[in-house]
């Protein structure tokens, strides 16, 4: 399956938001970030830094490993 890797963080974040009935503002608050930071990442005007990803995962009470445990991240390329 062909995925646009640059948009995977946003897609995964929205999935967690839907599953937990959270808004972007709430995720930002739980993560100790501003909503504009998450908006910039989602709208691709900036890239997600490792520390930002860690903070979002921490705010969602999930590990980075679990957050990215989905195709294509867990598929082995041949």
PDB file of N, CA, C and O in Angstrom:
ATOM      1  N   UNK A   1       0.845  -1.177   0.000  1.00  0.00           N
ATOM      2  CA  UNK A   1       0.000   0.000   0.000  1.00  0.00           C
ATOM      3  C   UNK A   1       0.883   1.231   0.000  1.00  0.00           C
ATOM      4  O   UNK A   1       1.871   1.303   0.705  1.00  0.00           O
ATOM      5  N   UNK A   2       0.522   2.222  -0.790  1.00  0.00           N
ATOM      6  CA  UNK A   2       1.322   3.428  -0.896  1.00  0.00           C
ATOM      7  C   UNK A   2       0.763   4.498   0.031  1.00  0.00           C
ATOM      8  O   UNK A   2      -0.387   4.887  -0.073  1.00  0.00           O
ATOM      9  N   UNK A   3       1.575   4.945   0.966  1.00  0.00           N
ATOM     10  CA  UNK A   3       1.172   5.972   1.920  1.00  0.00           C
ATOM     11  C   UNK A   3       2.001   7.219   1.690  1.00  0.00           C
ATOM     12  O   UNK A   3       3.170   7.152   1.357  1.00  0.00           O
ATOM     13  N   UNK A   4       1.415   8.361   1.918  1.00  0.00           N
ATOM     14  CA  UNK A   4       2.148   9.616   1.929  1.00  0.00           C
ATOM     15  C   UNK A   4       2.723   9.759   3.334  1.00  0.00           C
ATOM     16  O   UNK A   4       2.027  10.143   4.254  1.00  0.00           O
ATOM     17  N   UNK A   5       3.984   9.441   3.494  1.00  0.00           N
ATOM     18  CA  UNK A   5       4.598   9.400   4.820  1.00  0.00           C
ATOM     19  C   UNK A   5       4.555  10.740   5.534  1.00  0.00           C
ATOM     20  O   UNK A   5       4.507  10.793   6.741  1.00  0.00           O
ATOM     21  N   UNK A   6       4.583  11.830   4.809  1.00  0.00           N
ATOM     22  CA  UNK A   6       4.562  13.137   5.440  1.00  0.00           C
ATOM     23  C   UNK A   6       3.268  13.441   6.165  1.00  0.00           C
ATOM     24  O   UNK A   6       3.220  14.294   7.029  1.00  0.00           O
ATOM     25  N   UNK A   7       2.219  12.753   5.830  1.00  0.00           N
ATOM     26  CA  UNK A   7       0.914  13.027   6.403  1.00  0.00           C
ATOM     27  C   UNK A   7       0.490  11.956   7.414  1.00  0.00           C
ATOM     28  O   UNK A   7      -0.597  12.030   7.968  1.00  0.00           O
ATOM     29  N   UNK A   8       1.327  10.960   7.647  1.00  0.00           N
ATOM     30  CA  UNK A   8       0.956   9.853   8.522  1.00  0.00           C
ATOM     31  C   UNK A   8       0.757  10.275   9.964  1.00  0.00           C
ATOM     32  O   UNK A   8      -0.135   9.766  10.639  1.00  0.00           O
ATOM     33  N   UNK A   9       1.574  11.185  10.456  1.00  0.00           N
ATOM     34  CA  UNK A   9       1.414  11.640  11.833  1.00  0.00           C
ATOM     35  C   UNK A   9       0.031  12.265  12.015  1.00  0.00           C
ATOM     36  O   UNK A   9      -0.673  11.958  12.975  1.00  0.00           O
ATOM     37  N   UNK A  10      -0.365  13.109  11.080  1.00  0.00           N
ATOM     38  CA  UNK A  10      -1.670  13.766  11.175  1.00  0.00           C
ATOM     39  C   UNK A  10      -2.796  12.748  11.107  1.00  0.00           C
ATOM     40  O   UNK A  10      -3.747  12.817  11.891  1.00  0.00           O
ATOM     41  N   UNK A  11      -2.705  11.802  10.188  1.00  0.00           N
ATOM     42  CA  UNK A  11      -3.749  10.779  10.067  1.00  0.00           C
ATOM     43  C   UNK A  11      -3.868   9.958  11.344  1.00  0.00           C
ATOM     44  O   UNK A  11      -4.962   9.667  11.812  1.00  0.00           O
ATOM     45  N   UNK A  12      -2.731   9.592  11.895  1.00  0.00           N
ATOM     46  CA  UNK A  12      -2.749   8.798  13.123  1.00  0.00           C
ATOM     47  C   UNK A  12      -3.281   9.620  14.291  1.00  0.00           C
ATOM     48  O   UNK A  12      -4.051   9.115  15.114  1.00  0.00           O
ATOM     49  N   UNK A  13      -2.899  10.887  14.369  1.00  0.00           N
ATOM     50  CA  UNK A  13      -3.382  11.761  15.426  1.00  0.00           C
ATOM     51  C   UNK A  13      -4.900  11.890  15.352  1.00  0.00           C
ATOM     52  O   UNK A  13      -5.590  11.778  16.369  1.00  0.00           O
ATOM     53  N   UNK A  14      -5.425  12.115  14.147  1.00  0.00           N
ATOM     54  CA  UNK A  14      -6.877  12.222  14.001  1.00  0.00           C
ATOM     55  C   UNK A  14      -7.587  10.931  14.388  1.00  0.00           C
ATOM     56  O   UNK A  14      -8.680  10.965  14.949  1.00  0.00           O
ATOM     57  N   UNK A  15      -6.958   9.794  14.115  1.00  0.00           N
ATOM     58  CA  UNK A  15      -7.569   8.528  14.510  1.00  0.00           C
ATOM     59  C   UNK A  15      -7.686   8.452  16.030  1.00  0.00           C
ATOM     60  O   UNK A  15      -8.720   8.081  16.568  1.00  0.00           O
ATOM     61  N   UNK A  16      -6.618   8.796  16.736  1.00  0.00           N
ATOM     62  CA  UNK A  16      -6.649   8.804  18.206  1.00  0.00           C
ATOM     63  C   UNK A  16      -7.684   9.806  18.718  1.00  0.00           C
ATOM     64  O   UNK A  16      -8.379   9.541  19.697  1.00  0.00           O
ATOM     65  N   UNK A  17      -7.766  10.955  18.066  1.00  0.00           N
ATOM     66  CA  UNK A  17      -8.727  11.966  18.491  1.00  0.00           C
ATOM     67  C   UNK A  17     -10.157  11.450  18.344  1.00  0.00           C
ATOM     68  O   UNK A  17     -10.984  11.655  19.226  1.00  0.00           O
ATOM     69  N   UNK A  18     -10.438  10.765  17.239  1.00  0.00           N
ATOM     70  CA  UNK A  18     -11.775  10.190  17.041  1.00  0.00           C
ATOM     71  C   UNK A  18     -12.056   9.095  18.057  1.00  0.00           C
ATOM     72  O   UNK A  18     -13.142   9.036  18.640  1.00  0.00           O
ATOM     73  N   UNK A  19     -11.088   8.214  18.283  1.00  0.00           N
ATOM     74  CA  UNK A  19     -11.280   7.103  19.218  1.00  0.00           C
ATOM     75  C   UNK A  19     -11.553   7.597  20.629  1.00  0.00           C
ATOM     76  O   UNK A  19     -12.309   6.982  21.371  1.00  0.00           O
ATOM     77  N   UNK A  20     -10.931   8.702  21.007  1.00  0.00           N
ATOM     78  CA  UNK A  20     -11.033   9.202  22.376  1.00  0.00           C
ATOM     79  C   UNK A  20     -11.905  10.443  22.498  1.00  0.00           C
ATOM     80  O   UNK A  20     -11.958  11.055  23.568  1.00  0.00           O
ATOM     81  N   UNK A  21     -12.541  10.808  21.408  1.00  0.00           N
ATOM     82  CA  UNK A  21     -13.437  11.966  21.387  1.00  0.00           C
ATOM     83  C   UNK A  21     -12.735  13.221  21.912  1.00  0.00           C
ATOM     84  O   UNK A  21     -13.214  13.889  22.837  1.00  0.00           O
ATOM     85  N   UNK A  22     -11.590  13.532  21.318  1.00  0.00           N
ATOM     86  CA  UNK A  22     -10.786  14.683  21.709  1.00  0.00           C
ATOM     87  C   UNK A  22     -10.729  15.697  20.580  1.00  0.00           C
ATOM     88  O   UNK A  22     -10.745  15.335  19.407  1.00  0.00           O
ATOM     89  N   UNK A  23     -10.624  16.947  20.938  1.00  0.00           N
ATOM     90  CA  UNK A  23     -10.398  18.002  19.953  1.00  0.00           C
ATOM     91  C   UNK A  23      -8.895  18.256  19.851  1.00  0.00           C
ATOM     92  O   UNK A  23      -8.113  17.856  20.728  1.00  0.00           O
ATOM     93  N   UNK A  24      -8.516  18.948  18.796  1.00  0.00           N
ATOM     94  CA  UNK A  24      -7.112  19.302  18.627  1.00  0.00           C
ATOM     95  C   UNK A  24      -6.647  20.191  19.778  1.00  0.00           C
ATOM     96  O   UNK A  24      -5.543  20.026  20.293  1.00  0.00           O
ATOM     97  N   UNK A  25      -7.497  21.102  20.206  1.00  0.00           N
ATOM     98  CA  UNK A  25      -7.146  21.969  21.333  1.00  0.00           C
ATOM     99  C   UNK A  25      -6.922  21.158  22.603  1.00  0.00           C
ATOM    100  O   UNK A  25      -6.010  21.458  23.382  1.00  0.00           O
ATOM    101  N   UNK A  26      -7.745  20.141  22.820  1.00  0.00           N
ATOM    102  CA  UNK A  26      -7.603  19.305  24.020  1.00  0.00           C
ATOM    103  C   UNK A  26      -6.307  18.497  23.953  1.00  0.00           C
ATOM    104  O   UNK A  26      -5.597  18.383  24.951  1.00  0.00           O
ATOM    105  N   UNK A  27      -5.992  17.940  22.796  1.00  0.00           N
ATOM    106  CA  UNK A  27      -4.737  17.188  22.642  1.00  0.00           C
ATOM    107  C   UNK A  27      -3.554  18.110  22.892  1.00  0.00           C
ATOM    108  O   UNK A  27      -2.595  17.735  23.579  1.00  0.00           O
ATOM    109  N   UNK A  28      -3.621  19.312  22.360  1.00  0.00           N
ATOM    110  CA  UNK A  28      -2.537  20.273  22.575  1.00  0.00           C
ATOM    111  C   UNK A  28      -2.365  20.553  24.063  1.00  0.00           C
ATOM    112  O   UNK A  28      -1.238  20.536  24.581  1.00  0.00           O
ATOM    113  N   UNK A  29      -3.463  20.790  24.758  1.00  0.00           N
ATOM    114  CA  UNK A  29      -3.394  21.079  26.194  1.00  0.00           C
ATOM    115  C   UNK A  29      -2.823  19.890  26.968  1.00  0.00           C
ATOM    116  O   UNK A  29      -1.960  20.048  27.827  1.00  0.00           O
ATOM    117  N   UNK A  30      -3.307  18.680  26.658  1.00  0.00           N
ATOM    118  CA  UNK A  30      -2.813  17.475  27.328  1.00  0.00           C
ATOM    119  C   UNK A  30      -1.329  17.241  27.058  1.00  0.00           C
ATOM    120  O   UNK A  30      -0.621  16.661  27.877  1.00  0.00           O
ATOM    121  N   UNK A  31      -0.872  17.709  25.901  1.00  0.00           N
ATOM    122  CA  UNK A  31       0.514  17.497  25.480  1.00  0.00           C
ATOM    123  C   UNK A  31       1.440  18.625  25.898  1.00  0.00           C
ATOM    124  O   UNK A  31       2.653  18.537  25.701  1.00  0.00           O
ATOM    125  N   UNK A  32       0.874  19.694  26.437  1.00  0.00           N
ATOM    126  CA  UNK A  32       1.697  20.841  26.812  1.00  0.00           C
ATOM    127  C   UNK A  32       2.185  21.619  25.603  1.00  0.00           C
ATOM    128  O   UNK A  32       3.247  22.239  25.640  1.00  0.00           O
ATOM    129  N   UNK A  33       1.403  21.597  24.529  1.00  0.00           N
ATOM    130  CA  UNK A  33       1.740  22.308  23.305  1.00  0.00           C
ATOM    131  C   UNK A  33       0.656  23.329  23.010  1.00  0.00           C
ATOM    132  O   UNK A  33      -0.415  23.306  23.610  1.00  0.00           O
ATOM    133  N   UNK A  34       0.931  24.197  22.066  1.00  0.00           N
ATOM    134  CA  UNK A  34      -0.109  25.113  21.620  1.00  0.00           C
ATOM    135  C   UNK A  34      -0.882  24.451  20.477  1.00  0.00           C
ATOM    136  O   UNK A  34      -0.336  23.610  19.755  1.00  0.00           O
ATOM    137  N   UNK A  35      -2.122  24.841  20.333  1.00  0.00           N
ATOM    138  CA  UNK A  35      -2.926  24.325  19.230  1.00  0.00           C
ATOM    139  C   UNK A  35      -2.317  24.731  17.892  1.00  0.00           C
ATOM    140  O   UNK A  35      -2.372  23.970  16.925  1.00  0.00           O
ATOM    141  N   UNK A  36      -1.692  25.898  17.853  1.00  0.00           N
ATOM    142  CA  UNK A  36      -1.075  26.345  16.593  1.00  0.00           C
ATOM    143  C   UNK A  36       0.099  25.455  16.196  1.00  0.00           C
ATOM    144  O   UNK A  36       0.327  25.228  15.006  1.00  0.00           O
ATOM    145  N   UNK A  37       0.825  24.921  17.176  1.00  0.00           N
ATOM    146  CA  UNK A  37       1.912  23.991  16.860  1.00  0.00           C
ATOM    147  C   UNK A  37       1.365  22.755  16.167  1.00  0.00           C
ATOM    148  O   UNK A  37       1.884  22.333  15.129  1.00  0.00           O
ATOM    149  N   UNK A  38       0.307  22.172  16.720  1.00  0.00           N
ATOM    150  CA  UNK A  38      -0.285  20.988  16.099  1.00  0.00           C
ATOM    151  C   UNK A  38      -0.911  21.336  14.754  1.00  0.00           C
ATOM    152  O   UNK A  38      -0.794  20.561  13.799  1.00  0.00           O
ATOM    153  N   UNK A  39      -1.556  22.484  14.654  1.00  0.00           N
ATOM    154  CA  UNK A  39      -2.119  22.913  13.370  1.00  0.00           C
ATOM    155  C   UNK A  39      -1.048  23.048  12.310  1.00  0.00           C
ATOM    156  O   UNK A  39      -1.248  22.650  11.163  1.00  0.00           O
ATOM    157  N   UNK A  40       0.101  23.604  12.657  1.00  0.00           N
ATOM    158  CA  UNK A  40       1.198  23.762  11.703  1.00  0.00           C
ATOM    159  C   UNK A  40       1.710  22.413  11.215  1.00  0.00           C
ATOM    160  O   UNK A  40       2.039  22.253  10.045  1.00  0.00           O
ATOM    161  N   UNK A  41       1.776  21.441  12.106  1.00  0.00           N
ATOM    162  CA  UNK A  41       2.222  20.106  11.713  1.00  0.00           C
ATOM    163  C   UNK A  41       1.189  19.460  10.801  1.00  0.00           C
ATOM    164  O   UNK A  41       1.526  18.889   9.761  1.00  0.00           O
ATOM    165  N   UNK A  42      -0.059  19.545  11.179  1.00  0.00           N
ATOM    166  CA  UNK A  42      -1.131  18.921  10.400  1.00  0.00           C
ATOM    167  C   UNK A  42      -1.264  19.569   9.020  1.00  0.00           C
ATOM    168  O   UNK A  42      -1.449  18.886   8.018  1.00  0.00           O
ATOM    169  N   UNK A  43      -1.129  20.865   8.974  1.00  0.00           N
ATOM    170  CA  UNK A  43      -1.244  21.573   7.698  1.00  0.00           C
ATOM    171  C   UNK A  43       0.070  21.598   6.936  1.00  0.00           C
ATOM    172  O   UNK A  43       0.174  22.261   5.913  1.00  0.00           O
ATOM    173  N   UNK A  44       1.063  20.913   7.467  1.00  0.00           N
ATOM    174  CA  UNK A  44       2.358  20.705   6.827  1.00  0.00           C
ATOM    175  C   UNK A  44       3.167  21.974   6.605  1.00  0.00           C
ATOM    176  O   UNK A  44       4.048  22.002   5.758  1.00  0.00           O
ATOM    177  N   UNK A  45       2.902  22.991   7.375  1.00  0.00           N
ATOM    178  CA  UNK A  45       3.747  24.174   7.263  1.00  0.00           C
ATOM    179  C   UNK A  45       4.991  24.015   8.133  1.00  0.00           C
ATOM    180  O   UNK A  45       5.896  24.818   8.066  1.00  0.00           O
ATOM    181  N   UNK A  46       5.010  22.961   8.938  1.00  0.00           N
ATOM    182  CA  UNK A  46       6.220  22.609   9.676  1.00  0.00           C
ATOM    183  C   UNK A  46       6.223  21.097   9.864  1.00  0.00           C
ATOM    184  O   UNK A  46       5.190  20.443   9.774  1.00  0.00           O
ATOM    185  N   UNK A  47       7.389  20.559  10.103  1.00  0.00           N
ATOM    186  CA  UNK A  47       7.481  19.114  10.310  1.00  0.00           C
ATOM    187  C   UNK A  47       7.414  18.822  11.809  1.00  0.00           C
ATOM    188  O   UNK A  47       7.702  19.674  12.636  1.00  0.00           O
ATOM    189  N   UNK A  48       7.020  17.606  12.112  1.00  0.00           N
ATOM    190  CA  UNK A  48       6.924  17.225  13.520  1.00  0.00           C
ATOM    191  C   UNK A  48       8.298  16.813  14.025  1.00  0.00           C
ATOM    192  O   UNK A  48       8.963  15.989  13.431  1.00  0.00           O
ATOM    193  N   UNK A  49       8.693  17.416  15.116  1.00  0.00           N
ATOM    194  CA  UNK A  49       9.972  17.077  15.735  1.00  0.00           C
ATOM    195  C   UNK A  49       9.757  15.902  16.666  1.00  0.00           C
ATOM    196  O   UNK A  49       8.639  15.635  17.114  1.00  0.00           O
ATOM    197  N   UNK A  50      10.825  15.199  16.961  1.00  0.00           N
ATOM    198  CA  UNK A  50      10.750  14.022  17.824  1.00  0.00           C
ATOM    199  C   UNK A  50      10.197  14.386  19.188  1.00  0.00           C
ATOM    200  O   UNK A  50       9.336  13.678  19.725  1.00  0.00           O
ATOM    201  N   UNK A  51      10.639  15.498  19.757  1.00  0.00           N
ATOM    202  CA  UNK A  51      10.146  15.871  21.082  1.00  0.00           C
ATOM    203  C   UNK A  51       8.659  16.224  21.046  1.00  0.00           C
ATOM    204  O   UNK A  51       7.928  15.946  21.993  1.00  0.00           O
ATOM    205  N   UNK A  52       8.184  16.777  19.938  1.00  0.00           N
ATOM    206  CA  UNK A  52       6.763  17.078  19.807  1.00  0.00           C
ATOM    207  C   UNK A  52       5.949  15.799  19.719  1.00  0.00           C
ATOM    208  O   UNK A  52       4.910  15.669  20.369  1.00  0.00           O
ATOM    209  N   UNK A  53       6.428  14.849  18.929  1.00  0.00           N
ATOM    210  CA  UNK A  53       5.748  13.551  18.821  1.00  0.00           C
ATOM    211  C   UNK A  53       5.691  12.881  20.185  1.00  0.00           C
ATOM    212  O   UNK A  53       4.656  12.360  20.594  1.00  0.00           O
ATOM    213  N   UNK A  54       6.784  12.919  20.908  1.00  0.00           N
ATOM    214  CA  UNK A  54       6.833  12.323  22.242  1.00  0.00           C
ATOM    215  C   UNK A  54       5.808  12.993  23.169  1.00  0.00           C
ATOM    216  O   UNK A  54       5.090  12.324  23.901  1.00  0.00           O
ATOM    217  N   UNK A  55       5.724  14.310  23.109  1.00  0.00           N
ATOM    218  CA  UNK A  55       4.785  15.026  23.978  1.00  0.00           C
ATOM    219  C   UNK A  55       3.334  14.702  23.631  1.00  0.00           C
ATOM    220  O   UNK A  55       2.495  14.548  24.516  1.00  0.00           O
ATOM    221  N   UNK A  56       3.037  14.596  22.332  1.00  0.00           N
ATOM    222  CA  UNK A  56       1.679  14.236  21.918  1.00  0.00           C
ATOM    223  C   UNK A  56       1.338  12.841  22.416  1.00  0.00           C
ATOM    224  O   UNK A  56       0.269  12.613  22.982  1.00  0.00           O
ATOM    225  N   UNK A  57       2.250  11.901  22.236  1.00  0.00           N
ATOM    226  CA  UNK A  57       2.011  10.534  22.704  1.00  0.00           C
ATOM    227  C   UNK A  57       1.838  10.495  24.214  1.00  0.00           C
ATOM    228  O   UNK A  57       0.946   9.812  24.727  1.00  0.00           O
ATOM    229  N   UNK A  58       2.647  11.243  24.910  1.00  0.00           N
ATOM    230  CA  UNK A  58       2.537  11.323  26.360  1.00  0.00           C
ATOM    231  C   UNK A  58       1.175  11.886  26.756  1.00  0.00           C
ATOM    232  O   UNK A  58       0.521  11.382  27.671  1.00  0.00           O
ATOM    233  N   UNK A  59       0.734  12.927  26.060  1.00  0.00           N
ATOM    234  CA  UNK A  59      -0.570  13.529  26.334  1.00  0.00           C
ATOM    235  C   UNK A  59      -1.721  12.576  26.050  1.00  0.00           C
ATOM    236  O   UNK A  59      -2.759  12.624  26.707  1.00  0.00           O
ATOM    237  N   UNK A  60      -1.527  11.689  25.077  1.00  0.00           N
ATOM    238  CA  UNK A  60      -2.542  10.699  24.733  1.00  0.00           C
ATOM    239  C   UNK A  60      -2.420   9.421  25.575  1.00  0.00           C
ATOM    240  O   UNK A  60      -3.188   8.485  25.385  1.00  0.00           O
ATOM    241  N   UNK A  61      -1.448   9.399  26.464  1.00  0.00           N
ATOM    242  CA  UNK A  61      -1.187   8.236  27.322  1.00  0.00           C
ATOM    243  C   UNK A  61      -0.919   6.981  26.502  1.00  0.00           C
ATOM    244  O   UNK A  61      -1.468   5.905  26.771  1.00  0.00           O
ATOM    245  N   UNK A  62      -0.082   7.146  25.492  1.00  0.00           N
ATOM    246  CA  UNK A  62       0.342   6.017  24.675  1.00  0.00           C
ATOM    247  C   UNK A  62       1.825   6.161  24.396  1.00  0.00           C
ATOM    248  O   UNK A  62       2.374   7.261  24.469  1.00  0.00           O
ATOM    249  N   UNK A  63       2.464   5.062  24.107  1.00  0.00           N
ATOM    250  CA  UNK A  63       3.886   5.120  23.785  1.00  0.00           C
ATOM    251  C   UNK A  63       4.063   5.493  22.313  1.00  0.00           C
ATOM    252  O   UNK A  63       3.154   5.313  21.498  1.00  0.00           O
ATOM    253  N   UNK A  64       5.231   6.007  21.991  1.00  0.00           N
ATOM    254  CA  UNK A  64       5.542   6.323  20.604  1.00  0.00           C
ATOM    255  C   UNK A  64       5.463   5.045  19.775  1.00  0.00           C
ATOM    256  O   UNK A  64       4.945   5.048  18.660  1.00  0.00           O
ATOM    257  N   UNK A  65       5.931   3.957  20.344  1.00  0.00           N
ATOM    258  CA  UNK A  65       5.891   2.666  19.644  1.00  0.00           C
ATOM    259  C   UNK A  65       4.450   2.270  19.310  1.00  0.00           C
ATOM    260  O   UNK A  65       4.148   1.883  18.183  1.00  0.00           O
ATOM    261  N   UNK A  66       3.548   2.377  20.265  1.00  0.00           N
ATOM    262  CA  UNK A  66       2.150   2.031  20.009  1.00  0.00           C
ATOM    263  C   UNK A  66       1.501   3.009  19.027  1.00  0.00           C
ATOM    264  O   UNK A  66       0.701   2.611  18.189  1.00  0.00           O
ATOM    265  N   UNK A  67       1.851   4.275  19.141  1.00  0.00           N
ATOM    266  CA  UNK A  67       1.284   5.288  18.247  1.00  0.00           C
ATOM    267  C   UNK A  67       1.604   4.965  16.793  1.00  0.00           C
ATOM    268  O   UNK A  67       0.758   5.112  15.911  1.00  0.00           O
ATOM    269  N   UNK A  68       2.832   4.510  16.534  1.00  0.00           N
ATOM    270  CA  UNK A  68       3.261   4.226  15.166  1.00  0.00           C
ATOM    271  C   UNK A  68       3.189   2.744  14.811  1.00  0.00           C
ATOM    272  O   UNK A  68       3.743   2.328  13.803  1.00  0.00           O
ATOM    273  N   UNK A  69       2.475   1.958  15.602  1.00  0.00           N
ATOM    274  CA  UNK A  69       2.336   0.531  15.321  1.00  0.00           C
ATOM    275  C   UNK A  69       1.149   0.301  14.392  1.00  0.00           C
ATOM    276  O   UNK A  69       0.076  -0.127  14.804  1.00  0.00           O
ATOM    277  N   UNK A  70       1.350   0.645  13.128  1.00  0.00           N
ATOM    278  CA  UNK A  70       0.338   0.447  12.088  1.00  0.00           C
ATOM    279  C   UNK A  70       1.054   0.482  10.744  1.00  0.00           C
ATOM    280  O   UNK A  70       2.158   1.005  10.643  1.00  0.00           O
ATOM    281  N   UNK A  71       0.446  -0.118   9.714  1.00  0.00           N
ATOM    282  CA  UNK A  71       1.078  -0.042   8.394  1.00  0.00           C
ATOM    283  C   UNK A  71       1.155   1.418   7.957  1.00  0.00           C
ATOM    284  O   UNK A  71       0.235   2.169   8.250  1.00  0.00           O
ATOM    285  N   UNK A  72       2.165   1.864   7.341  1.00  0.00           N
ATOM    286  CA  UNK A  72       3.310   1.159   6.826  1.00  0.00           C
ATOM    287  C   UNK A  72       4.488   1.087   7.784  1.00  0.00           C
ATOM    288  O   UNK A  72       5.496   0.485   7.478  1.00  0.00           O
ATOM    289  N   UNK A  73       4.384   1.692   8.946  1.00  0.00           N
ATOM    290  CA  UNK A  73       5.517   1.688   9.871  1.00  0.00           C
ATOM    291  C   UNK A  73       5.896   0.302  10.345  1.00  0.00           C
ATOM    292  O   UNK A  73       7.048   0.041  10.621  1.00  0.00           O
ATOM    293  N   UNK A  74       4.951  -0.603  10.477  1.00  0.00           N
ATOM    294  CA  UNK A  74       5.291  -1.921  10.980  1.00  0.00           C
ATOM    295  C   UNK A  74       5.418  -2.954   9.868  1.00  0.00           C
ATOM    296  O   UNK A  74       5.491  -4.130  10.141  1.00  0.00           O
ATOM    297  N   UNK A  75       5.482  -2.510   8.627  1.00  0.00           N
ATOM    298  CA  UNK A  75       5.697  -3.414   7.508  1.00  0.00           C
ATOM    299  C   UNK A  75       7.172  -3.422   7.137  1.00  0.00           C
ATOM    300  O   UNK A  75       7.846  -2.397   7.208  1.00  0.00           O
ATOM    301  N   UNK A  76       7.661  -4.558   6.756  1.00  0.00           N
ATOM    302  CA  UNK A  76       9.044  -4.707   6.342  1.00  0.00           C
ATOM    303  C   UNK A  76       9.094  -4.551   4.830  1.00  0.00           C
ATOM    304  O   UNK A  76       8.378  -5.223   4.097  1.00  0.00           O
ATOM    305  N   UNK A  77       9.942  -3.619   4.375  1.00  0.00           N
ATOM    306  CA  UNK A  77      10.078  -3.417   2.944  1.00  0.00           C
ATOM    307  C   UNK A  77      11.006  -4.466   2.383  1.00  0.00           C
ATOM    308  O   UNK A  77      11.987  -4.847   3.005  1.00  0.00           O
ATOM    309  N   UNK A  78      10.692  -4.935   1.196  1.00  0.00           N
ATOM    310  CA  UNK A  78      11.531  -5.951   0.541  1.00  0.00           C
ATOM    311  C   UNK A  78      12.525  -5.322  -0.363  1.00  0.00           C
ATOM    312  O   UNK A  78      12.366  -4.302  -0.881  1.00  0.00           O
TER     313      UNK A  78
END
